[in-house]
Amino acid sequence: MSIRETVRELNAGLGPTLVAALSGSRDRRASIGWEAGEGPGPDEASSERLRCALAQWKAVEAAEGADVARMWFLGSNPWLGEDSPINAIREGWFGEVAIAAQALVQDAFSG
């Protein structure tokens, strides 16, 4: 999947402001340009964050629906030290975010 398609799916699910935030961009409209193919695309570090986010989006959305997935990305998460998945992805905690997503999908949270 191209980065443009990745951004398109994330923009549709999370909105461009959150997608820009999780990518590490300071421009809240950056993901709109990336989706449209205008100007330079995201750098490699941002692209890695975007790919991670899409994988977790798809997992949570498939199990719980788009509304729950959106709230999961925004909410405080005990598997991430009470940080949100958006912040954790921006910080590069990809493995931890994947574990947190799987915990939700598998109903592994005990508490």
PDB file of N, CA and C in Angstrom:
ATOM      1  N   MET A   1       0.853  -1.172   0.000  1.00  0.00           N
ATOM      2  CA  MET A   1       0.000   0.000   0.000  1.00  0.00           C
ATOM      3  C   MET A   1       0.905   1.243   0.000  1.00  0.00           C
ATOM      4  N   SER A   2       0.555   2.197  -0.820  1.00  0.00           N
ATOM      5  CA  SER A   2       1.355   3.420  -0.881  1.00  0.00           C
ATOM      6  C   SER A   2       1.099   4.279   0.358  1.00  0.00           C
ATOM      7  N   ILE A   3       2.019   5.174   0.619  1.00  0.00           N
ATOM      8  CA  ILE A   3       1.850   6.071   1.770  1.00  0.00           C
ATOM      9  C   ILE A   3       0.629   6.970   1.562  1.00  0.00           C
ATOM     10  N   ARG A   4       0.357   7.320   0.320  1.00  0.00           N
ATOM     11  CA  ARG A   4      -0.817   8.141   0.013  1.00  0.00           C
ATOM     12  C   ARG A   4      -2.102   7.400   0.402  1.00  0.00           C
ATOM     13  N   GLU A   5      -2.185   6.109   0.071  1.00  0.00           N
ATOM     14  CA  GLU A   5      -3.354   5.306   0.449  1.00  0.00           C
ATOM     15  C   GLU A   5      -3.435   5.134   1.961  1.00  0.00           C
ATOM     16  N   THR A   6      -2.291   4.952   2.597  1.00  0.00           N
ATOM     17  CA  THR A   6      -2.238   4.838   4.057  1.00  0.00           C
ATOM     18  C   THR A   6      -2.813   6.089   4.703  1.00  0.00           C
ATOM     19  N   VAL A   7      -2.361   7.239   4.238  1.00  0.00           N
ATOM     20  CA  VAL A   7      -2.838   8.507   4.789  1.00  0.00           C
ATOM     21  C   VAL A   7      -4.321   8.689   4.509  1.00  0.00           C
ATOM     22  N   ARG A   8      -4.767   8.299   3.330  1.00  0.00           N
ATOM     23  CA  ARG A   8      -6.190   8.432   2.987  1.00  0.00           C
ATOM     24  C   ARG A   8      -7.052   7.645   3.974  1.00  0.00           C
ATOM     25  N   GLU A   9      -6.663   6.411   4.264  1.00  0.00           N
ATOM     26  CA  GLU A   9      -7.438   5.600   5.205  1.00  0.00           C
ATOM     27  C   GLU A   9      -7.428   6.190   6.615  1.00  0.00           C
ATOM     28  N   LEU A  10      -6.258   6.654   7.038  1.00  0.00           N
ATOM     29  CA  LEU A  10      -6.176   7.248   8.377  1.00  0.00           C
ATOM     30  C   LEU A  10      -6.955   8.555   8.460  1.00  0.00           C
ATOM     31  N   ASN A  11      -6.854   9.392   7.436  1.00  0.00           N
ATOM     32  CA  ASN A  11      -7.624  10.640   7.426  1.00  0.00           C
ATOM     33  C   ASN A  11      -9.114  10.359   7.518  1.00  0.00           C
ATOM     34  N   ALA A  12      -9.575   9.325   6.804  1.00  0.00           N
ATOM     35  CA  ALA A  12     -10.996   8.979   6.836  1.00  0.00           C
ATOM     36  C   ALA A  12     -11.425   8.516   8.223  1.00  0.00           C
ATOM     37  N   GLY A  13     -10.569   7.793   8.910  1.00  0.00           N
ATOM     38  CA  GLY A  13     -10.926   7.259  10.218  1.00  0.00           C
ATOM     39  C   GLY A  13     -10.690   8.201  11.376  1.00  0.00           C
ATOM     40  N   LEU A  14      -9.538   8.876  11.357  1.00  0.00           N
ATOM     41  CA  LEU A  14      -9.133   9.699  12.501  1.00  0.00           C
ATOM     42  C   LEU A  14      -9.250  11.203  12.248  1.00  0.00           C
ATOM     43  N   GLY A  15      -9.238  11.590  11.006  1.00  0.00           N
ATOM     44  CA  GLY A  15      -9.245  13.008  10.666  1.00  0.00           C
ATOM     45  C   GLY A  15      -7.825  13.515  10.486  1.00  0.00           C
ATOM     46  N   PRO A  16      -7.655  14.510   9.627  1.00  0.00           N
ATOM     47  CA  PRO A  16      -6.311  14.971   9.279  1.00  0.00           C
ATOM     48  C   PRO A  16      -5.510  15.575  10.430  1.00  0.00           C
ATOM     49  N   THR A  17      -6.163  16.205  11.374  1.00  0.00           N
ATOM     50  CA  THR A  17      -5.422  16.808  12.486  1.00  0.00           C
ATOM     51  C   THR A  17      -4.764  15.723  13.338  1.00  0.00           C
ATOM     52  N   LEU A  18      -5.502  14.671  13.663  1.00  0.00           N
ATOM     53  CA  LEU A  18      -4.928  13.578  14.464  1.00  0.00           C
ATOM     54  C   LEU A  18      -3.872  12.814  13.688  1.00  0.00           C
ATOM     55  N   VAL A  19      -4.071  12.654  12.392  1.00  0.00           N
ATOM     56  CA  VAL A  19      -3.079  11.958  11.572  1.00  0.00           C
ATOM     57  C   VAL A  19      -1.785  12.760  11.538  1.00  0.00           C
ATOM     58  N   ALA A  20      -1.895  14.055  11.368  1.00  0.00           N
ATOM     59  CA  ALA A  20      -0.693  14.893  11.389  1.00  0.00           C
ATOM     60  C   ALA A  20      -0.015  14.805  12.751  1.00  0.00           C
ATOM     61  N   ALA A  21      -0.801  14.814  13.818  1.00  0.00           N
ATOM     62  CA  ALA A  21      -0.229  14.747  15.166  1.00  0.00           C
ATOM     63  C   ALA A  21       0.519  13.441  15.394  1.00  0.00           C
ATOM     64  N   LEU A  22      -0.076  12.319  15.045  1.00  0.00           N
ATOM     65  CA  LEU A  22       0.597  11.043  15.300  1.00  0.00           C
ATOM     66  C   LEU A  22       1.813  10.859  14.409  1.00  0.00           C
ATOM     67  N   SER A  23       1.828  11.534  13.261  1.00  0.00           N
ATOM     68  CA  SER A  23       2.979  11.423  12.358  1.00  0.00           C
ATOM     69  C   SER A  23       4.177  12.214  12.855  1.00  0.00           C
ATOM     70  N   GLY A  24       3.915  13.144  13.775  1.00  0.00           N
ATOM     71  CA  GLY A  24       4.981  14.007  14.274  1.00  0.00           C
ATOM     72  C   GLY A  24       5.053  15.335  13.561  1.00  0.00           C
ATOM     73  N   SER A  25       4.139  15.593  12.638  1.00  0.00           N
ATOM     74  CA  SER A  25       4.135  16.856  11.900  1.00  0.00           C
ATOM     75  C   SER A  25       3.619  17.991  12.777  1.00  0.00           C
ATOM     76  N   ARG A  26       4.203  19.145  12.623  1.00  0.00           N
ATOM     77  CA  ARG A  26       3.718  20.328  13.337  1.00  0.00           C
ATOM     78  C   ARG A  26       2.627  21.053  12.553  1.00  0.00           C
ATOM     79  N   ASP A  27       2.469  20.693  11.288  1.00  0.00           N
ATOM     80  CA  ASP A  27       1.443  21.273  10.424  1.00  0.00           C
ATOM     81  C   ASP A  27       0.204  20.408  10.495  1.00  0.00           C
ATOM     82  N   ARG A  28      -0.849  20.914  11.094  1.00  0.00           N
ATOM     83  CA  ARG A  28      -2.042  20.104  11.312  1.00  0.00           C
ATOM     84  C   ARG A  28      -2.759  19.730  10.018  1.00  0.00           C
ATOM     85  N   ARG A  29      -2.402  20.365   8.918  1.00  0.00           N
ATOM     86  CA  ARG A  29      -3.014  20.064   7.629  1.00  0.00           C
ATOM     87  C   ARG A  29      -2.091  19.253   6.717  1.00  0.00           C
ATOM     88  N   ALA A  30      -0.951  18.836   7.224  1.00  0.00           N
ATOM     89  CA  ALA A  30       0.038  18.124   6.397  1.00  0.00           C
ATOM     90  C   ALA A  30      -0.544  16.883   5.757  1.00  0.00           C
ATOM     91  N   SER A  31      -1.339  16.130   6.493  1.00  0.00           N
ATOM     92  CA  SER A  31      -1.835  14.866   5.950  1.00  0.00           C
ATOM     93  C   SER A  31      -2.812  15.083   4.793  1.00  0.00           C
ATOM     94  N   ILE A  32      -3.432  16.234   4.725  1.00  0.00           N
ATOM     95  CA  ILE A  32      -4.309  16.544   3.587  1.00  0.00           C
ATOM     96  C   ILE A  32      -3.470  16.630   2.313  1.00  0.00           C
ATOM     97  N   GLY A  33      -2.335  17.314   2.400  1.00  0.00           N
ATOM     98  CA  GLY A  33      -1.425  17.403   1.257  1.00  0.00           C
ATOM     99  C   GLY A  33      -0.824  16.065   0.891  1.00  0.00           C
ATOM    100  N   TRP A  34      -0.456  15.266   1.897  1.00  0.00           N
ATOM    101  CA  TRP A  34       0.103  13.945   1.627  1.00  0.00           C
ATOM    102  C   TRP A  34      -0.906  13.070   0.894  1.00  0.00           C
ATOM    103  N   GLU A  35      -2.151  13.128   1.337  1.00  0.00           N
ATOM    104  CA  GLU A  35      -3.199  12.325   0.703  1.00  0.00           C
ATOM    105  C   GLU A  35      -3.402  12.749  -0.745  1.00  0.00           C
ATOM    106  N   ALA A  36      -3.376  14.050  -0.993  1.00  0.00           N
ATOM    107  CA  ALA A  36      -3.614  14.576  -2.341  1.00  0.00           C
ATOM    108  C   ALA A  36      -2.398  14.434  -3.246  1.00  0.00           C
ATOM    109  N   GLY A  37      -1.252  14.122  -2.668  1.00  0.00           N
ATOM    110  CA  GLY A  37      -0.036  14.016  -3.459  1.00  0.00           C
ATOM    111  C   GLY A  37       0.572  15.361  -3.791  1.00  0.00           C
ATOM    112  N   GLU A  38       0.231  16.380  -3.015  1.00  0.00           N
ATOM    113  CA  GLU A  38       0.748  17.726  -3.237  1.00  0.00           C
ATOM    114  C   GLU A  38       2.016  17.931  -2.416  1.00  0.00           C
ATOM    115  N   GLY A  39       3.053  18.444  -3.052  1.00  0.00           N
ATOM    116  CA  GLY A  39       4.287  18.725  -2.340  1.00  0.00           C
ATOM    117  C   GLY A  39       4.981  17.461  -1.889  1.00  0.00           C
ATOM    118  N   PRO A  40       5.976  17.622  -1.033  1.00  0.00           N
ATOM    119  CA  PRO A  40       6.708  16.441  -0.565  1.00  0.00           C
ATOM    120  C   PRO A  40       5.837  15.598   0.362  1.00  0.00           C
ATOM    121  N   GLY A  41       6.063  14.312   0.307  1.00  0.00           N
ATOM    122  CA  GLY A  41       5.345  13.401   1.195  1.00  0.00           C
ATOM    123  C   GLY A  41       5.995  13.385   2.562  1.00  0.00           C
ATOM    124  N   PRO A  42       5.487  12.565   3.448  1.00  0.00           N
ATOM    125  CA  PRO A  42       6.075  12.462   4.784  1.00  0.00           C
ATOM    126  C   PRO A  42       7.478  11.858   4.708  1.00  0.00           C
ATOM    127  N   ASP A  43       8.334  12.244   5.647  1.00  0.00           N
ATOM    128  CA  ASP A  43       9.674  11.656   5.684  1.00  0.00           C
ATOM    129  C   ASP A  43       9.569  10.204   6.154  1.00  0.00           C
ATOM    130  N   GLU A  44      10.686   9.496   6.159  1.00  0.00           N
ATOM    131  CA  GLU A  44      10.668   8.061   6.483  1.00  0.00           C
ATOM    132  C   GLU A  44      10.173   7.800   7.913  1.00  0.00           C
ATOM    133  N   ALA A  45      10.587   8.620   8.876  1.00  0.00           N
ATOM    134  CA  ALA A  45      10.139   8.425  10.262  1.00  0.00           C
ATOM    135  C   ALA A  45       8.625   8.616  10.372  1.00  0.00           C
ATOM    136  N   SER A  46       8.101   9.640   9.715  1.00  0.00           N
ATOM    137  CA  SER A  46       6.656   9.871   9.730  1.00  0.00           C
ATOM    138  C   SER A  46       5.922   8.745   9.022  1.00  0.00           C
ATOM    139  N   SER A  47       6.470   8.278   7.919  1.00  0.00           N
ATOM    140  CA  SER A  47       5.852   7.171   7.180  1.00  0.00           C
ATOM    141  C   SER A  47       5.768   5.916   8.045  1.00  0.00           C
ATOM    142  N   GLU A  48       6.809   5.661   8.822  1.00  0.00           N
ATOM    143  CA  GLU A  48       6.802   4.503   9.717  1.00  0.00           C
ATOM    144  C   GLU A  48       5.699   4.652  10.773  1.00  0.00           C
ATOM    145  N   ARG A  49       5.545   5.851  11.301  1.00  0.00           N
ATOM    146  CA  ARG A  49       4.476   6.097  12.282  1.00  0.00           C
ATOM    147  C   ARG A  49       3.105   5.876  11.649  1.00  0.00           C
ATOM    148  N   LEU A  50       2.957   6.366  10.425  1.00  0.00           N
ATOM    149  CA  LEU A  50       1.678   6.235   9.727  1.00  0.00           C
ATOM    150  C   LEU A  50       1.351   4.765   9.446  1.00  0.00           C
ATOM    151  N   ARG A  51       2.341   3.984   9.044  1.00  0.00           N
ATOM    152  CA  ARG A  51       2.109   2.554   8.797  1.00  0.00           C
ATOM    153  C   ARG A  51       1.714   1.830  10.086  1.00  0.00           C
ATOM    154  N   CYS A  52       2.386   2.162  11.171  1.00  0.00           N
ATOM    155  CA  CYS A  52       2.044   1.576  12.467  1.00  0.00           C
ATOM    156  C   CYS A  52       0.611   1.937  12.839  1.00  0.00           C
ATOM    157  N   ALA A  53       0.266   3.205  12.691  1.00  0.00           N
ATOM    158  CA  ALA A  53      -1.078   3.660  13.047  1.00  0.00           C
ATOM    159  C   ALA A  53      -2.140   2.942  12.227  1.00  0.00           C
ATOM    160  N   LEU A  54      -1.889   2.781  10.930  1.00  0.00           N
ATOM    161  CA  LEU A  54      -2.893   2.114  10.092  1.00  0.00           C
ATOM    162  C   LEU A  54      -3.061   0.658  10.503  1.00  0.00           C
ATOM    163  N   ALA A  55      -1.991  -0.031  10.808  1.00  0.00           N
ATOM    164  CA  ALA A  55      -2.104  -1.425  11.234  1.00  0.00           C
ATOM    165  C   ALA A  55      -2.958  -1.531  12.497  1.00  0.00           C
ATOM    166  N   GLN A  56      -2.731  -0.633  13.448  1.00  0.00           N
ATOM    167  CA  GLN A  56      -3.500  -0.683  14.696  1.00  0.00           C
ATOM    168  C   GLN A  56      -4.941  -0.229  14.461  1.00  0.00           C
ATOM    169  N   TRP A  57      -5.117   0.769  13.601  1.00  0.00           N
ATOM    170  CA  TRP A  57      -6.463   1.229  13.260  1.00  0.00           C
ATOM    171  C   TRP A  57      -7.272   0.057  12.698  1.00  0.00           C
ATOM    172  N   LYS A  58      -6.690  -0.654  11.734  1.00  0.00           N
ATOM    173  CA  LYS A  58      -7.412  -1.755  11.109  1.00  0.00           C
ATOM    174  C   LYS A  58      -7.767  -2.844  12.109  1.00  0.00           C
ATOM    175  N   ALA A  59      -6.849  -3.172  12.999  1.00  0.00           N
ATOM    176  CA  ALA A  59      -7.100  -4.217  13.990  1.00  0.00           C
ATOM    177  C   ALA A  59      -8.233  -3.829  14.938  1.00  0.00           C
ATOM    178  N   VAL A  60      -8.142  -2.626  15.491  1.00  0.00           N
ATOM    179  CA  VAL A  60      -9.153  -2.194  16.462  1.00  0.00           C
ATOM    180  C   VAL A  60     -10.493  -1.935  15.782  1.00  0.00           C
ATOM    181  N   GLU A  61     -10.458  -1.315  14.620  1.00  0.00           N
ATOM    182  CA  GLU A  61     -11.699  -1.002  13.896  1.00  0.00           C
ATOM    183  C   GLU A  61     -12.429  -2.282  13.486  1.00  0.00           C
ATOM    184  N   ALA A  62     -11.691  -3.296  13.053  1.00  0.00           N
ATOM    185  CA  ALA A  62     -12.318  -4.560  12.657  1.00  0.00           C
ATOM    186  C   ALA A  62     -12.991  -5.246  13.844  1.00  0.00           C
ATOM    187  N   ALA A  63     -12.383  -5.150  15.003  1.00  0.00           N
ATOM    188  CA  ALA A  63     -12.922  -5.821  16.189  1.00  0.00           C
ATOM    189  C   ALA A  63     -14.010  -5.033  16.898  1.00  0.00           C
ATOM    190  N   GLU A  64     -13.860  -3.709  16.906  1.00  0.00           N
ATOM    191  CA  GLU A  64     -14.729  -2.888  17.755  1.00  0.00           C
ATOM    192  C   GLU A  64     -15.534  -1.815  17.020  1.00  0.00           C
ATOM    193  N   GLY A  65     -15.218  -1.562  15.761  1.00  0.00           N
ATOM    194  CA  GLY A  65     -15.911  -0.519  15.004  1.00  0.00           C
ATOM    195  C   GLY A  65     -15.129   0.783  15.005  1.00  0.00           C
ATOM    196  N   ALA A  66     -15.477   1.648  14.065  1.00  0.00           N
ATOM    197  CA  ALA A  66     -14.738   2.901  13.858  1.00  0.00           C
ATOM    198  C   ALA A  66     -14.837   3.852  15.046  1.00  0.00           C
ATOM    199  N   ASP A  67     -15.997   3.959  15.661  1.00  0.00           N
ATOM    200  CA  ASP A  67     -16.143   4.895  16.783  1.00  0.00           C
ATOM    201  C   ASP A  67     -15.274   4.495  17.972  1.00  0.00           C
ATOM    202  N   VAL A  68     -15.266   3.224  18.303  1.00  0.00           N
ATOM    203  CA  VAL A  68     -14.429   2.745  19.406  1.00  0.00           C
ATOM    204  C   VAL A  68     -12.953   2.900  19.043  1.00  0.00           C
ATOM    205  N   ALA A  69     -12.604   2.598  17.805  1.00  0.00           N
ATOM    206  CA  ALA A  69     -11.211   2.741  17.376  1.00  0.00           C
ATOM    207  C   ALA A  69     -10.742   4.183  17.521  1.00  0.00           C
ATOM    208  N   ARG A  70     -11.564   5.118  17.110  1.00  0.00           N
ATOM    209  CA  ARG A  70     -11.212   6.543  17.227  1.00  0.00           C
ATOM    210  C   ARG A  70     -10.996   6.918  18.701  1.00  0.00           C
ATOM    211  N   MET A  71     -11.884   6.478  19.550  1.00  0.00           N
ATOM    212  CA  MET A  71     -11.752   6.785  20.986  1.00  0.00           C
ATOM    213  C   MET A  71     -10.528   6.092  21.575  1.00  0.00           C
ATOM    214  N   TRP A  72     -10.230   4.880  21.127  1.00  0.00           N
ATOM    215  CA  TRP A  72      -9.054   4.157  21.612  1.00  0.00           C
ATOM    216  C   TRP A  72      -7.785   4.941  21.290  1.00  0.00           C
ATOM    217  N   PHE A  73      -7.682   5.481  20.092  1.00  0.00           N
ATOM    218  CA  PHE A  73      -6.505   6.250  19.707  1.00  0.00           C
ATOM    219  C   PHE A  73      -6.334   7.498  20.567  1.00  0.00           C
ATOM    220  N   LEU A  74      -7.426   8.076  21.021  1.00  0.00           N
ATOM    221  CA  LEU A  74      -7.380   9.324  21.793  1.00  0.00           C
ATOM    222  C   LEU A  74      -7.259   9.118  23.296  1.00  0.00           C
ATOM    223  N   GLY A  75      -7.715   7.992  23.777  1.00  0.00           N
ATOM    224  CA  GLY A  75      -7.847   7.804  25.216  1.00  0.00           C
ATOM    225  C   GLY A  75      -6.572   7.391  25.929  1.00  0.00           C
ATOM    226  N   SER A  76      -6.583   7.630  27.220  1.00  0.00           N
ATOM    227  CA  SER A  76      -5.518   7.172  28.107  1.00  0.00           C
ATOM    228  C   SER A  76      -5.537   5.647  28.103  1.00  0.00           C
ATOM    229  N   ASN A  77      -4.338   5.037  28.007  1.00  0.00           N
ATOM    230  CA  ASN A  77      -4.276   3.594  27.875  1.00  0.00           C
ATOM    231  C   ASN A  77      -3.348   2.997  28.932  1.00  0.00           C
ATOM    232  N   PRO A  78      -3.858   2.089  29.758  1.00  0.00           N
ATOM    233  CA  PRO A  78      -3.023   1.502  30.807  1.00  0.00           C
ATOM    234  C   PRO A  78      -1.838   0.709  30.261  1.00  0.00           C
ATOM    235  N   TRP A  79      -1.955   0.178  29.071  1.00  0.00           N
ATOM    236  CA  TRP A  79      -0.851  -0.571  28.460  1.00  0.00           C
ATOM    237  C   TRP A  79       0.255   0.361  27.985  1.00  0.00           C
ATOM    238  N   LEU A  80      -0.031   1.652  27.945  1.00  0.00           N
ATOM    239  CA  LEU A  80       0.933   2.649  27.461  1.00  0.00           C
ATOM    240  C   LEU A  80       1.289   3.646  28.563  1.00  0.00           C
ATOM    241  N   GLY A  81       1.240   3.202  29.798  1.00  0.00           N
ATOM    242  CA  GLY A  81       1.568   4.085  30.916  1.00  0.00           C
ATOM    243  C   GLY A  81       0.613   5.256  31.031  1.00  0.00           C
ATOM    244  N   GLU A  82      -0.662   5.020  30.694  1.00  0.00           N
ATOM    245  CA  GLU A  82      -1.730   6.024  30.721  1.00  0.00           C
ATOM    246  C   GLU A  82      -1.590   7.100  29.649  1.00  0.00           C
ATOM    247  N   ASP A  83      -0.715   6.906  28.690  1.00  0.00           N
ATOM    248  CA  ASP A  83      -0.613   7.811  27.552  1.00  0.00           C
ATOM    249  C   ASP A  83      -1.583   7.332  26.475  1.00  0.00           C
ATOM    250  N   SER A  84      -1.823   8.155  25.468  1.00  0.00           N
ATOM    251  CA  SER A  84      -2.715   7.763  24.379  1.00  0.00           C
ATOM    252  C   SER A  84      -1.921   7.074  23.274  1.00  0.00           C
ATOM    253  N   PRO A  85      -2.574   6.221  22.497  1.00  0.00           N
ATOM    254  CA  PRO A  85      -1.898   5.632  21.348  1.00  0.00           C
ATOM    255  C   PRO A  85      -1.364   6.686  20.365  1.00  0.00           C
ATOM    256  N   ILE A  86      -2.081   7.784  20.201  1.00  0.00           N
ATOM    257  CA  ILE A  86      -1.593   8.862  19.316  1.00  0.00           C
ATOM    258  C   ILE A  86      -0.211   9.326  19.783  1.00  0.00           C
ATOM    259  N   ASN A  87      -0.077   9.635  21.070  1.00  0.00           N
ATOM    260  CA  ASN A  87       1.219  10.098  21.594  1.00  0.00           C
ATOM    261  C   ASN A  87       2.269   8.995  21.540  1.00  0.00           C
ATOM    262  N   ALA A  88       1.858   7.773  21.851  1.00  0.00           N
ATOM    263  CA  ALA A  88       2.807   6.657  21.846  1.00  0.00           C
ATOM    264  C   ALA A  88       3.363   6.411  20.442  1.00  0.00           C
ATOM    265  N   ILE A  89       2.518   6.491  19.437  1.00  0.00           N
ATOM    266  CA  ILE A  89       2.996   6.322  18.060  1.00  0.00           C
ATOM    267  C   ILE A  89       3.937   7.458  17.695  1.00  0.00           C
ATOM    268  N   ARG A  90       3.581   8.673  18.048  1.00  0.00           N
ATOM    269  CA  ARG A  90       4.449   9.819  17.759  1.00  0.00           C
ATOM    270  C   ARG A  90       5.818   9.638  18.410  1.00  0.00           C
ATOM    271  N   GLU A  91       5.863   9.019  19.592  1.00  0.00           N
ATOM    272  CA  GLU A  91       7.118   8.784  20.307  1.00  0.00           C
ATOM    273  C   GLU A  91       7.867   7.541  19.819  1.00  0.00           C
ATOM    274  N   GLY A  92       7.254   6.790  18.910  1.00  0.00           N
ATOM    275  CA  GLY A  92       7.932   5.621  18.354  1.00  0.00           C
ATOM    276  C   GLY A  92       7.775   4.340  19.150  1.00  0.00           C
ATOM    277  N   TRP A  93       6.772   4.247  19.982  1.00  0.00           N
ATOM    278  CA  TRP A  93       6.541   3.058  20.808  1.00  0.00           C
ATOM    279  C   TRP A  93       5.687   2.045  20.034  1.00  0.00           C
ATOM    280  N   PHE A  94       6.136   1.657  18.872  1.00  0.00           N
ATOM    281  CA  PHE A  94       5.322   0.840  17.972  1.00  0.00           C
ATOM    282  C   PHE A  94       4.973  -0.520  18.563  1.00  0.00           C
ATOM    283  N   GLY A  95       5.936  -1.188  19.158  1.00  0.00           N
ATOM    284  CA  GLY A  95       5.665  -2.492  19.764  1.00  0.00           C
ATOM    285  C   GLY A  95       4.664  -2.400  20.891  1.00  0.00           C
ATOM    286  N   GLU A  96       4.817  -1.387  21.723  1.00  0.00           N
ATOM    287  CA  GLU A  96       3.905  -1.203  22.849  1.00  0.00           C
ATOM    288  C   GLU A  96       2.484  -0.905  22.370  1.00  0.00           C
ATOM    289  N   VAL A  97       2.377  -0.110  21.314  1.00  0.00           N
ATOM    290  CA  VAL A  97       1.054   0.220  20.772  1.00  0.00           C
ATOM    291  C   VAL A  97       0.410  -1.031  20.183  1.00  0.00           C
ATOM    292  N   ALA A  98       1.192  -1.847  19.495  1.00  0.00           N
ATOM    293  CA  ALA A  98       0.655  -3.095  18.945  1.00  0.00           C
ATOM    294  C   ALA A  98       0.152  -4.013  20.057  1.00  0.00           C
ATOM    295  N   ILE A  99       0.895  -4.090  21.153  1.00  0.00           N
ATOM    296  CA  ILE A  99       0.467  -4.904  22.298  1.00  0.00           C
ATOM    297  C   ILE A  99      -0.821  -4.346  22.895  1.00  0.00           C
ATOM    298  N   ALA A 100      -0.906  -3.029  23.029  1.00  0.00           N
ATOM    299  CA  ALA A 100      -2.115  -2.393  23.569  1.00  0.00           C
ATOM    300  C   ALA A 100      -3.317  -2.654  22.669  1.00  0.00           C
ATOM    301  N   ALA A 101      -3.124  -2.581  21.362  1.00  0.00           N
ATOM    302  CA  ALA A 101      -4.224  -2.845  20.430  1.00  0.00           C
ATOM    303  C   ALA A 101      -4.674  -4.299  20.541  1.00  0.00           C
ATOM    304  N   GLN A 102      -3.722  -5.218  20.608  1.00  0.00           N
ATOM    305  CA  GLN A 102      -4.075  -6.625  20.736  1.00  0.00           C
ATOM    306  C   GLN A 102      -4.791  -6.906  22.058  1.00  0.00           C
ATOM    307  N   ALA A 103      -4.401  -6.209  23.108  1.00  0.00           N
ATOM    308  CA  ALA A 103      -5.077  -6.378  24.399  1.00  0.00           C
ATOM    309  C   ALA A 103      -6.545  -5.993  24.280  1.00  0.00           C
ATOM    310  N   LEU A 104      -6.823  -4.926  23.559  1.00  0.00           N
ATOM    311  CA  LEU A 104      -8.214  -4.519  23.363  1.00  0.00           C
ATOM    312  C   LEU A 104      -8.954  -5.532  22.488  1.00  0.00           C
ATOM    313  N   VAL A 105      -8.346  -5.900  21.381  1.00  0.00           N
ATOM    314  CA  VAL A 105      -8.972  -6.813  20.426  1.00  0.00           C
ATOM    315  C   VAL A 105      -9.251  -8.164  21.059  1.00  0.00           C
ATOM    316  N   GLN A 106      -8.338  -8.638  21.901  1.00  0.00           N
ATOM    317  CA  GLN A 106      -8.485  -9.957  22.523  1.00  0.00           C
ATOM    318  C   GLN A 106      -9.146  -9.906  23.895  1.00  0.00           C
ATOM    319  N   ASP A 107      -9.617  -8.720  24.289  1.00  0.00           N
ATOM    320  CA  ASP A 107     -10.225  -8.548  25.615  1.00  0.00           C
ATOM    321  C   ASP A 107      -9.304  -8.995  26.728  1.00  0.00           C
ATOM    322  N   ALA A 108      -8.016  -8.620  26.624  1.00  0.00           N
ATOM    323  CA  ALA A 108      -7.013  -9.058  27.579  1.00  0.00           C
ATOM    324  C   ALA A 108      -6.831  -8.102  28.750  1.00  0.00           C
ATOM    325  N   PHE A 109      -7.491  -6.972  28.726  1.00  0.00           N
ATOM    326  CA  PHE A 109      -7.323  -6.030  29.824  1.00  0.00           C
ATOM    327  C   PHE A 109      -8.062  -6.536  31.048  1.00  0.00           C
ATOM    328  N   SER A 110      -7.365  -6.613  32.165  1.00  0.00           N
ATOM    329  CA  SER A 110      -7.978  -7.171  33.371  1.00  0.00           C
ATOM    330  C   SER A 110      -8.182  -6.140  34.462  1.00  0.00           C
ATOM    331  N   GLY A 111      -7.938  -4.899  34.146  1.00  0.00           N
ATOM    332  CA  GLY A 111      -8.122  -4.037  35.133  1.00  0.00           C
ATOM    333  C   GLY A 111      -8.068  -2.845  35.697  1.00  0.00           C
TER     334      GLY A 111
END
